[in-house]
């Protein structure tokens, strides 16, 4: 598919999907356990055990059930999990916030996708937003938005590296579903961005 082709979706190769579900959920689940337990007791064992158990051949069902209930982790969520492990292994404090403009855009995109899924757009306006994510136009929209944020907002180097990695993996492998919105947003990321915006608003009210 060319960069300007807007008629054919490019999906990930079928062989990658089971492997991605298993690896991504093992990484995300272990990172969650790591964040919950490491603050209480600085040890990697609980998170490492979770990762190993979920990667065992006969435990595919665990990742499968998680995927059925919560979809497949986005590339953004996997990037967060990798940073969690990197922070602990390098004895750094975790970065818990996303640049405010990025958080706001993520929340607005999520609500727009909700309207699109429920078909609650006005009768005279139906952008078919989710379907647009399979087309080159969706990727160009994400690239343009990321470039605008980088130009007009000061963001941490970590966010820049993560954005580049997420878009590069999506372009090369089309994970997780071939839809660019699924690569940059999932239910957990969307809810986390809501929490961050609420905390930011609460902090501004307290000043």
PDB file of C-alpha atoms in Angstrom:
ATOM      1  CA  UNK A   1       0.000   0.000   0.000  1.00  0.00           C
ATOM      2  CA  UNK A   2       1.354   3.426  -0.915  1.00  0.00           C
ATOM      3  CA  UNK A   3       1.321   6.322   1.512  1.00  0.00           C
ATOM      4  CA  UNK A   4      -1.589   7.902  -0.313  1.00  0.00           C
ATOM      5  CA  UNK A   5      -3.680   4.772  -0.799  1.00  0.00           C
ATOM      6  CA  UNK A   6      -6.927   5.073   1.170  1.00  0.00           C
ATOM      7  CA  UNK A   7      -8.807   2.025  -0.102  1.00  0.00           C
ATOM      8  CA  UNK A   8      -7.019  -1.034   1.283  1.00  0.00           C
ATOM      9  CA  UNK A   9      -6.234  -1.848   4.894  1.00  0.00           C
ATOM     10  CA  UNK A  10      -2.839  -3.360   5.669  1.00  0.00           C
ATOM     11  CA  UNK A  11      -3.219  -5.916   8.449  1.00  0.00           C
ATOM     12  CA  UNK A  12      -0.477  -7.550  10.525  1.00  0.00           C
ATOM     13  CA  UNK A  13       0.630 -11.001   9.448  1.00  0.00           C
ATOM     14  CA  UNK A  14      -1.460 -13.685  11.120  1.00  0.00           C
ATOM     15  CA  UNK A  15       1.606 -15.421  12.521  1.00  0.00           C
ATOM     16  CA  UNK A  16       2.403 -12.349  14.625  1.00  0.00           C
ATOM     17  CA  UNK A  17      -0.973 -12.034  16.328  1.00  0.00           C
ATOM     18  CA  UNK A  18      -0.881 -14.942  18.843  1.00  0.00           C
ATOM     19  CA  UNK A  19       2.736 -14.131  19.659  1.00  0.00           C
ATOM     20  CA  UNK A  20       1.949 -10.449  20.144  1.00  0.00           C
ATOM     21  CA  UNK A  21      -1.023 -11.167  22.415  1.00  0.00           C
ATOM     22  CA  UNK A  22       1.090 -13.439  24.590  1.00  0.00           C
ATOM     23  CA  UNK A  23       4.187 -11.246  24.784  1.00  0.00           C
ATOM     24  CA  UNK A  24       2.368  -7.939  25.188  1.00  0.00           C
ATOM     25  CA  UNK A  25       0.070  -9.111  27.972  1.00  0.00           C
ATOM     26  CA  UNK A  26       2.952 -10.822  29.795  1.00  0.00           C
ATOM     27  CA  UNK A  27       4.943  -7.605  29.656  1.00  0.00           C
ATOM     28  CA  UNK A  28       2.050  -5.341  30.664  1.00  0.00           C
ATOM     29  CA  UNK A  29       0.846  -7.602  33.496  1.00  0.00           C
ATOM     30  CA  UNK A  30       4.355  -7.948  34.896  1.00  0.00           C
ATOM     31  CA  UNK A  31       4.873  -4.165  34.721  1.00  0.00           C
ATOM     32  CA  UNK A  32       1.639  -3.575  36.635  1.00  0.00           C
ATOM     33  CA  UNK A  33       2.744  -6.040  39.327  1.00  0.00           C
ATOM     34  CA  UNK A  34       6.152  -4.389  39.377  1.00  0.00           C
ATOM     35  CA  UNK A  35       4.678  -0.927  39.959  1.00  0.00           C
ATOM     36  CA  UNK A  36       2.328  -2.211  42.671  1.00  0.00           C
ATOM     37  CA  UNK A  37       4.880  -4.243  44.608  1.00  0.00           C
ATOM     38  CA  UNK A  38       8.197  -2.483  44.105  1.00  0.00           C
ATOM     39  CA  UNK A  39       7.192   0.580  46.118  1.00  0.00           C
ATOM     40  CA  UNK A  40       6.436  -1.663  49.102  1.00  0.00           C
ATOM     41  CA  UNK A  41       9.417  -3.981  48.759  1.00  0.00           C
ATOM     42  CA  UNK A  42      12.199  -3.455  46.200  1.00  0.00           C
ATOM     43  CA  UNK A  43      12.235  -6.897  44.603  1.00  0.00           C
ATOM     44  CA  UNK A  44      11.680  -8.038  41.027  1.00  0.00           C
ATOM     45  CA  UNK A  45      10.593 -11.587  41.801  1.00  0.00           C
ATOM     46  CA  UNK A  46       6.779 -11.175  41.871  1.00  0.00           C
ATOM     47  CA  UNK A  47       6.737  -9.371  38.523  1.00  0.00           C
ATOM     48  CA  UNK A  48       9.261 -11.770  36.995  1.00  0.00           C
ATOM     49  CA  UNK A  49       7.195 -14.771  38.087  1.00  0.00           C
ATOM     50  CA  UNK A  50       4.067 -13.273  36.515  1.00  0.00           C
ATOM     51  CA  UNK A  51       5.910 -12.736  33.233  1.00  0.00           C
ATOM     52  CA  UNK A  52       7.357 -16.257  33.162  1.00  0.00           C
ATOM     53  CA  UNK A  53       4.041 -17.912  34.029  1.00  0.00           C
ATOM     54  CA  UNK A  54       2.223 -16.039  31.268  1.00  0.00           C
ATOM     55  CA  UNK A  55       4.906 -17.021  28.754  1.00  0.00           C
ATOM     56  CA  UNK A  56       4.754 -20.749  29.510  1.00  0.00           C
ATOM     57  CA  UNK A  57       3.366 -22.886  26.644  1.00  0.00           C
ATOM     58  CA  UNK A  58       0.293 -24.097  28.523  1.00  0.00           C
ATOM     59  CA  UNK A  59      -0.693 -20.708  29.906  1.00  0.00           C
ATOM     60  CA  UNK A  60      -1.737 -19.102  26.613  1.00  0.00           C
ATOM     61  CA  UNK A  61      -5.273 -19.079  27.946  1.00  0.00           C
ATOM     62  CA  UNK A  62      -4.373 -16.317  30.423  1.00  0.00           C
ATOM     63  CA  UNK A  63      -3.357 -13.895  27.693  1.00  0.00           C
ATOM     64  CA  UNK A  64      -6.319 -15.003  25.601  1.00  0.00           C
ATOM     65  CA  UNK A  65      -8.821 -14.214  28.360  1.00  0.00           C
ATOM     66  CA  UNK A  66      -7.204 -10.833  28.963  1.00  0.00           C
ATOM     67  CA  UNK A  67      -7.395 -10.051  25.249  1.00  0.00           C
ATOM     68  CA  UNK A  68     -11.065 -11.036  25.143  1.00  0.00           C
ATOM     69  CA  UNK A  69     -11.881  -8.852  28.136  1.00  0.00           C
ATOM     70  CA  UNK A  70      -9.647  -5.849  27.513  1.00  0.00           C
ATOM     71  CA  UNK A  71      -8.501  -6.098  23.878  1.00  0.00           C
ATOM     72  CA  UNK A  72      -4.834  -6.366  22.907  1.00  0.00           C
ATOM     73  CA  UNK A  73      -2.466  -3.856  24.508  1.00  0.00           C
ATOM     74  CA  UNK A  74      -1.608  -0.885  22.350  1.00  0.00           C
ATOM     75  CA  UNK A  75       1.974  -0.155  21.411  1.00  0.00           C
ATOM     76  CA  UNK A  76       1.793   2.821  23.764  1.00  0.00           C
ATOM     77  CA  UNK A  77       0.877   0.582  26.705  1.00  0.00           C
ATOM     78  CA  UNK A  78       3.697  -1.809  25.849  1.00  0.00           C
ATOM     79  CA  UNK A  79       6.108   1.137  25.689  1.00  0.00           C
ATOM     80  CA  UNK A  80       4.941   2.170  29.176  1.00  0.00           C
ATOM     81  CA  UNK A  81       5.583  -1.365  30.453  1.00  0.00           C
ATOM     82  CA  UNK A  82       9.084  -1.357  28.983  1.00  0.00           C
ATOM     83  CA  UNK A  83       9.831   1.981  30.665  1.00  0.00           C
ATOM     84  CA  UNK A  84       8.590   0.579  33.995  1.00  0.00           C
ATOM     85  CA  UNK A  85      11.118  -2.237  33.778  1.00  0.00           C
ATOM     86  CA  UNK A  86      13.879   0.108  32.567  1.00  0.00           C
ATOM     87  CA  UNK A  87      13.281   2.512  35.468  1.00  0.00           C
ATOM     88  CA  UNK A  88      13.530  -0.244  38.069  1.00  0.00           C
ATOM     89  CA  UNK A  89      16.534  -1.971  36.521  1.00  0.00           C
ATOM     90  CA  UNK A  90      18.405   1.350  36.251  1.00  0.00           C
ATOM     91  CA  UNK A  91      17.284   2.539  39.712  1.00  0.00           C
ATOM     92  CA  UNK A  92      15.460   5.592  38.381  1.00  0.00           C
ATOM     93  CA  UNK A  93      12.286   7.140  39.666  1.00  0.00           C
ATOM     94  CA  UNK A  94       9.253   6.386  37.472  1.00  0.00           C
ATOM     95  CA  UNK A  95       7.790   9.076  35.244  1.00  0.00           C
ATOM     96  CA  UNK A  96       4.083   9.060  35.970  1.00  0.00           C
ATOM     97  CA  UNK A  97       2.721  11.779  33.703  1.00  0.00           C
ATOM     98  CA  UNK A  98       2.138  12.277  30.006  1.00  0.00           C
ATOM     99  CA  UNK A  99       2.582  15.736  28.430  1.00  0.00           C
ATOM    100  CA  UNK A 100      -0.683  17.578  29.005  1.00  0.00           C
ATOM    101  CA  UNK A 101      -1.477  18.258  25.316  1.00  0.00           C
ATOM    102  CA  UNK A 102      -0.910  14.574  24.537  1.00  0.00           C
ATOM    103  CA  UNK A 103      -3.174  13.511  27.404  1.00  0.00           C
ATOM    104  CA  UNK A 104      -5.916  15.874  26.257  1.00  0.00           C
ATOM    105  CA  UNK A 105      -5.682  14.672  22.653  1.00  0.00           C
ATOM    106  CA  UNK A 106      -5.804  11.046  23.808  1.00  0.00           C
ATOM    107  CA  UNK A 107      -8.947  11.637  25.869  1.00  0.00           C
ATOM    108  CA  UNK A 108     -10.678  13.484  23.013  1.00  0.00           C
ATOM    109  CA  UNK A 109      -9.721  10.751  20.551  1.00  0.00           C
ATOM    110  CA  UNK A 110     -11.093   8.084  22.867  1.00  0.00           C
ATOM    111  CA  UNK A 111     -14.435   9.839  23.213  1.00  0.00           C
ATOM    112  CA  UNK A 112     -14.610  10.357  19.459  1.00  0.00           C
ATOM    113  CA  UNK A 113     -14.018   6.620  18.961  1.00  0.00           C
ATOM    114  CA  UNK A 114     -16.780   5.873  21.476  1.00  0.00           C
ATOM    115  CA  UNK A 115     -19.191   8.023  19.476  1.00  0.00           C
ATOM    116  CA  UNK A 116     -18.027   6.300  16.311  1.00  0.00           C
ATOM    117  CA  UNK A 117     -18.505   2.811  17.784  1.00  0.00           C
ATOM    118  CA  UNK A 118     -21.996   3.612  19.044  1.00  0.00           C
ATOM    119  CA  UNK A 119     -22.818   5.477  15.815  1.00  0.00           C
ATOM    120  CA  UNK A 120     -23.911   8.551  17.755  1.00  0.00           C
ATOM    121  CA  UNK A 121     -22.675  11.015  15.183  1.00  0.00           C
ATOM    122  CA  UNK A 122     -25.282  13.391  13.732  1.00  0.00           C
ATOM    123  CA  UNK A 123     -26.964  12.093  10.595  1.00  0.00           C
ATOM    124  CA  UNK A 124     -25.259  14.747   8.455  1.00  0.00           C
ATOM    125  CA  UNK A 125     -21.783  13.950   9.843  1.00  0.00           C
ATOM    126  CA  UNK A 126     -20.349  10.440   9.952  1.00  0.00           C
ATOM    127  CA  UNK A 127     -16.548  10.485   9.656  1.00  0.00           C
ATOM    128  CA  UNK A 128     -16.197   6.687  10.116  1.00  0.00           C
ATOM    129  CA  UNK A 129     -13.297   7.466  12.392  1.00  0.00           C
ATOM    130  CA  UNK A 130     -12.285   3.933  13.329  1.00  0.00           C
ATOM    131  CA  UNK A 131     -12.297   2.809   9.692  1.00  0.00           C
ATOM    132  CA  UNK A 132     -10.067   5.788   8.908  1.00  0.00           C
ATOM    133  CA  UNK A 133      -7.443   4.222  11.175  1.00  0.00           C
ATOM    134  CA  UNK A 134      -6.899   1.437   8.636  1.00  0.00           C
ATOM    135  CA  UNK A 135      -6.099   3.929   5.906  1.00  0.00           C
ATOM    136  CA  UNK A 136      -3.012   6.000   5.199  1.00  0.00           C
ATOM    137  CA  UNK A 137      -4.920   9.136   6.176  1.00  0.00           C
ATOM    138  CA  UNK A 138      -5.152   7.919   9.772  1.00  0.00           C
ATOM    139  CA  UNK A 139      -1.408   7.409   9.995  1.00  0.00           C
ATOM    140  CA  UNK A 140      -0.744  10.817   8.442  1.00  0.00           C
ATOM    141  CA  UNK A 141      -3.083  12.368  11.009  1.00  0.00           C
ATOM    142  CA  UNK A 142      -1.132  10.788  13.872  1.00  0.00           C
ATOM    143  CA  UNK A 143       2.200  11.824  12.350  1.00  0.00           C
ATOM    144  CA  UNK A 144       1.028  15.420  11.867  1.00  0.00           C
ATOM    145  CA  UNK A 145      -0.333  15.589  15.421  1.00  0.00           C
ATOM    146  CA  UNK A 146       2.879  14.180  16.893  1.00  0.00           C
ATOM    147  CA  UNK A 147       4.947  16.665  14.884  1.00  0.00           C
ATOM    148  CA  UNK A 148       2.771  19.570  16.047  1.00  0.00           C
ATOM    149  CA  UNK A 149       3.127  18.526  19.687  1.00  0.00           C
ATOM    150  CA  UNK A 150       6.899  18.253  19.341  1.00  0.00           C
ATOM    151  CA  UNK A 151       7.135  21.683  17.688  1.00  0.00           C
ATOM    152  CA  UNK A 152       4.911  23.635  20.057  1.00  0.00           C
ATOM    153  CA  UNK A 153       5.221  21.807  23.363  1.00  0.00           C
ATOM    154  CA  UNK A 154       8.208  20.927  25.494  1.00  0.00           C
ATOM    155  CA  UNK A 155       7.995  17.181  26.077  1.00  0.00           C
ATOM    156  CA  UNK A 156      10.359  14.776  27.860  1.00  0.00           C
ATOM    157  CA  UNK A 157      12.949  12.940  25.808  1.00  0.00           C
ATOM    158  CA  UNK A 158      11.344   9.683  26.913  1.00  0.00           C
ATOM    159  CA  UNK A 159       8.071  10.646  25.259  1.00  0.00           C
ATOM    160  CA  UNK A 160       9.844  11.504  22.014  1.00  0.00           C
ATOM    161  CA  UNK A 161      11.653   8.149  21.940  1.00  0.00           C
ATOM    162  CA  UNK A 162       8.442   6.291  22.727  1.00  0.00           C
ATOM    163  CA  UNK A 163       6.487   8.111  20.012  1.00  0.00           C
ATOM    164  CA  UNK A 164       9.129   7.333  17.398  1.00  0.00           C
ATOM    165  CA  UNK A 165       9.308   3.678  18.448  1.00  0.00           C
ATOM    166  CA  UNK A 166       5.520   3.245  18.483  1.00  0.00           C
ATOM    167  CA  UNK A 167       5.055   4.726  15.020  1.00  0.00           C
ATOM    168  CA  UNK A 168       8.020   2.809  13.599  1.00  0.00           C
ATOM    169  CA  UNK A 169       6.752  -0.539  14.909  1.00  0.00           C
ATOM    170  CA  UNK A 170       3.265   0.217  13.641  1.00  0.00           C
ATOM    171  CA  UNK A 171       4.502   1.102  10.158  1.00  0.00           C
ATOM    172  CA  UNK A 172       6.693  -2.008   9.928  1.00  0.00           C
ATOM    173  CA  UNK A 173       4.454  -4.624  11.580  1.00  0.00           C
ATOM    174  CA  UNK A 174       0.967  -3.021  11.719  1.00  0.00           C
ATOM    175  CA  UNK A 175       0.528  -4.272  15.272  1.00  0.00           C
ATOM    176  CA  UNK A 176      -1.720  -4.882  17.042  1.00  0.00           C
ATOM    177  CA  UNK A 177      -4.674  -4.857  14.603  1.00  0.00           C
ATOM    178  CA  UNK A 178      -3.584  -2.886  11.564  1.00  0.00           C
ATOM    179  CA  UNK A 179      -5.524   0.136  12.853  1.00  0.00           C
ATOM    180  CA  UNK A 180      -3.439   3.111  13.925  1.00  0.00           C
ATOM    181  CA  UNK A 181      -5.901   4.084  16.677  1.00  0.00           C
ATOM    182  CA  UNK A 182      -5.398   0.666  18.298  1.00  0.00           C
ATOM    183  CA  UNK A 183      -1.641   1.234  18.193  1.00  0.00           C
ATOM    184  CA  UNK A 184      -1.782   4.510  20.119  1.00  0.00           C
ATOM    185  CA  UNK A 185      -4.798   4.007  22.389  1.00  0.00           C
ATOM    186  CA  UNK A 186      -6.502   1.232  24.336  1.00  0.00           C
ATOM    187  CA  UNK A 187      -8.988   1.227  27.265  1.00  0.00           C
ATOM    188  CA  UNK A 188      -6.282   1.246  29.948  1.00  0.00           C
ATOM    189  CA  UNK A 189      -4.331   4.092  28.364  1.00  0.00           C
ATOM    190  CA  UNK A 190      -7.542   6.054  27.855  1.00  0.00           C
ATOM    191  CA  UNK A 191      -8.602   5.653  31.493  1.00  0.00           C
ATOM    192  CA  UNK A 192      -5.107   6.546  32.711  1.00  0.00           C
ATOM    193  CA  UNK A 193      -5.216   9.768  30.683  1.00  0.00           C
ATOM    194  CA  UNK A 194      -8.563  10.650  32.279  1.00  0.00           C
ATOM    195  CA  UNK A 195      -7.026  10.161  35.718  1.00  0.00           C
ATOM    196  CA  UNK A 196      -4.072  12.360  34.827  1.00  0.00           C
ATOM    197  CA  UNK A 197      -6.288  15.180  33.542  1.00  0.00           C
ATOM    198  CA  UNK A 198      -8.429  14.958  36.689  1.00  0.00           C
ATOM    199  CA  UNK A 199      -5.343  15.161  38.915  1.00  0.00           C
ATOM    200  CA  UNK A 200      -4.041  18.112  36.922  1.00  0.00           C
ATOM    201  CA  UNK A 201      -7.367  19.931  37.267  1.00  0.00           C
ATOM    202  CA  UNK A 202      -7.498  19.127  40.981  1.00  0.00           C
ATOM    203  CA  UNK A 203      -3.969  20.426  41.502  1.00  0.00           C
ATOM    204  CA  UNK A 204      -4.782  23.664  39.672  1.00  0.00           C
ATOM    205  CA  UNK A 205      -7.832  24.177  41.870  1.00  0.00           C
ATOM    206  CA  UNK A 206      -5.724  23.709  45.005  1.00  0.00           C
ATOM    207  CA  UNK A 207      -3.278  26.451  44.042  1.00  0.00           C
TER     208      UNK A 207
END
